[in-house]
CSV table of C-alpha atoms in Angstrom, one decimal:
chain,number,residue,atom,x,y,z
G,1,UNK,CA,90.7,185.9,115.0
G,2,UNK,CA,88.5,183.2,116.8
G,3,UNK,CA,85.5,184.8,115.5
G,4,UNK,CA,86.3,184.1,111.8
G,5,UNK,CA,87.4,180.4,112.4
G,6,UNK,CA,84.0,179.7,113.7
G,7,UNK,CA,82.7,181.2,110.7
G,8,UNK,CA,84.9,179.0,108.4
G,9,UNK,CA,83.9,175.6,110.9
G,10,UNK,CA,80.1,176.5,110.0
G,11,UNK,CA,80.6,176.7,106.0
G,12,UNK,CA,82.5,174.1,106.1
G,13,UNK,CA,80.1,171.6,108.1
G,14,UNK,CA,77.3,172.4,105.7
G,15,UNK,CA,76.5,169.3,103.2
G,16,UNK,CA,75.9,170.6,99.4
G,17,UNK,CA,74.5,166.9,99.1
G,18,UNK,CA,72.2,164.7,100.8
G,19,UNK,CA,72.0,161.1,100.4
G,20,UNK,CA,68.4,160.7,100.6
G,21,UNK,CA,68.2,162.5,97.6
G,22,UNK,CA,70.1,159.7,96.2
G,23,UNK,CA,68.3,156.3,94.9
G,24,UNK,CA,70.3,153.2,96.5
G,25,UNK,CA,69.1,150.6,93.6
G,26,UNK,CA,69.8,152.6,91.2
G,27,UNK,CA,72.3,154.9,92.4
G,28,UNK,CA,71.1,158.1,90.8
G,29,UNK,CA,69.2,160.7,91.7
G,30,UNK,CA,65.7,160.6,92.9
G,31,UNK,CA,64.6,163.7,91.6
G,32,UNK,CA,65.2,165.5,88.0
G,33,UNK,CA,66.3,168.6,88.4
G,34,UNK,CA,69.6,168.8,85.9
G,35,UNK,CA,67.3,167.0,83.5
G,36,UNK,CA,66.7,169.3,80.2
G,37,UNK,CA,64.4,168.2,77.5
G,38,UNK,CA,66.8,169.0,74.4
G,39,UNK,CA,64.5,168.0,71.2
G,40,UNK,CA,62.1,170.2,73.6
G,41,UNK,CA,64.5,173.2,73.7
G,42,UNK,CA,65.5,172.6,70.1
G,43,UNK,CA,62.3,174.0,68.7
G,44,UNK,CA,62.0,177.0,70.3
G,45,UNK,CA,66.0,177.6,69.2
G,46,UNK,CA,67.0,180.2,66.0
G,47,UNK,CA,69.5,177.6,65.2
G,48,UNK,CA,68.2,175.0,63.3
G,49,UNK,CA,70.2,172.0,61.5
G,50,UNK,CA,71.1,172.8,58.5
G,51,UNK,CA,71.6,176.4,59.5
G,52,UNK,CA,75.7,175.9,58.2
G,53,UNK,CA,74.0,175.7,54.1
G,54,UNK,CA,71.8,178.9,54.6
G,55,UNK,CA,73.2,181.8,52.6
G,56,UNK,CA,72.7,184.1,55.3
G,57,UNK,CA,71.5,183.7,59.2
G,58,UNK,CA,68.1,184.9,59.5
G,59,UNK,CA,66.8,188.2,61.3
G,60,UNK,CA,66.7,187.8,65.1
G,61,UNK,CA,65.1,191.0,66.0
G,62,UNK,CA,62.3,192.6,64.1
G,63,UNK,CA,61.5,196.1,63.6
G,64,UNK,CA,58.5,198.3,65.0
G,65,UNK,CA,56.5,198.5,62.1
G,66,UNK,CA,56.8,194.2,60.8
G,67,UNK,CA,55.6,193.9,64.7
G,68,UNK,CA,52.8,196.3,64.0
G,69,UNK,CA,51.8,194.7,60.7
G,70,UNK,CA,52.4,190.9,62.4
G,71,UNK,CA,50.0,192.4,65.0
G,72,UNK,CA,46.8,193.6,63.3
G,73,UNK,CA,47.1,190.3,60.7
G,74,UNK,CA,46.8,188.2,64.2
G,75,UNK,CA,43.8,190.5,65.6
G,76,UNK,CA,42.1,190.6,61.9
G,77,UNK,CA,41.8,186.5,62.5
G,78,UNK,CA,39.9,187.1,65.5
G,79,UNK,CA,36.6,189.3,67.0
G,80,UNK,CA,38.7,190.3,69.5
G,81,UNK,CA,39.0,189.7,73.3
G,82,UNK,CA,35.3,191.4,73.8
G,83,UNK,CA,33.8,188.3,71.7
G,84,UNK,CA,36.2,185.4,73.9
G,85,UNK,CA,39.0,185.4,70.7
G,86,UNK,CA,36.4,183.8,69.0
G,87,UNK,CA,37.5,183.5,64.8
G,88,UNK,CA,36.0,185.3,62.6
G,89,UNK,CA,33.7,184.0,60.2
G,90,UNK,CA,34.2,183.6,56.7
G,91,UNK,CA,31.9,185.6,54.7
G,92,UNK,CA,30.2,184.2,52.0
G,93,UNK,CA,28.2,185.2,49.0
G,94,UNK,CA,25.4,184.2,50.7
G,95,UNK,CA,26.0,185.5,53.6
G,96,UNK,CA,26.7,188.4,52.5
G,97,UNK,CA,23.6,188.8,50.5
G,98,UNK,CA,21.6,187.7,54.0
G,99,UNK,CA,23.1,190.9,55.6
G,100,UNK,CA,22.4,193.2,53.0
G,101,UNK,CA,18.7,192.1,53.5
């Protein structure tokens, strides 16, 4: 029995909060960790305003083969990693004609 009420004296005389964490002027705190950016978190949200108008919600998940096609229209607008990502040119007439050459 004394065991456990030692126990419950320890949790108990641990402080959840400090008050150098707190800013005397001011009287919040000093550092900004509740803080959320909302407009932030807003754009990266599927529900947008306006969403109550739509006819229907839109698709969250996507199936294998749109992530396939999604894919190779991404890697089609590059060289590839083995060129640094680097675009890919636009092929001209001209250019063309100066490779056929």
């Amino acid at each position: 029995m004394h065991w456990t009420h030692n126990v419950l004296v320890k949790k108990e005389k641990r402080r959840l909060f400090h008050f150098d964490q707190l800013d005397i002027e001011t009287g919040k705190l000093k550092s900004k960790l509740g803080a959320v950016d909302v407009e932030k978190e807003m754009k990266k949200s599927v529900l947008q305003p306006g969403i109550e108008k739509e006819l229907r919600l839109p698709k969250y998940d996507v199936s294998e083969r749109k992530l396939k096609a999604l894919r190779k229209k991404e890697r089609e607008k590059t060289k590839g990693p083995g060129w640094f990502n680097m675009p890919a040119p636009e092929v001209t007439e001209e250019l063309k004609n100066d490779l056929q050459v």
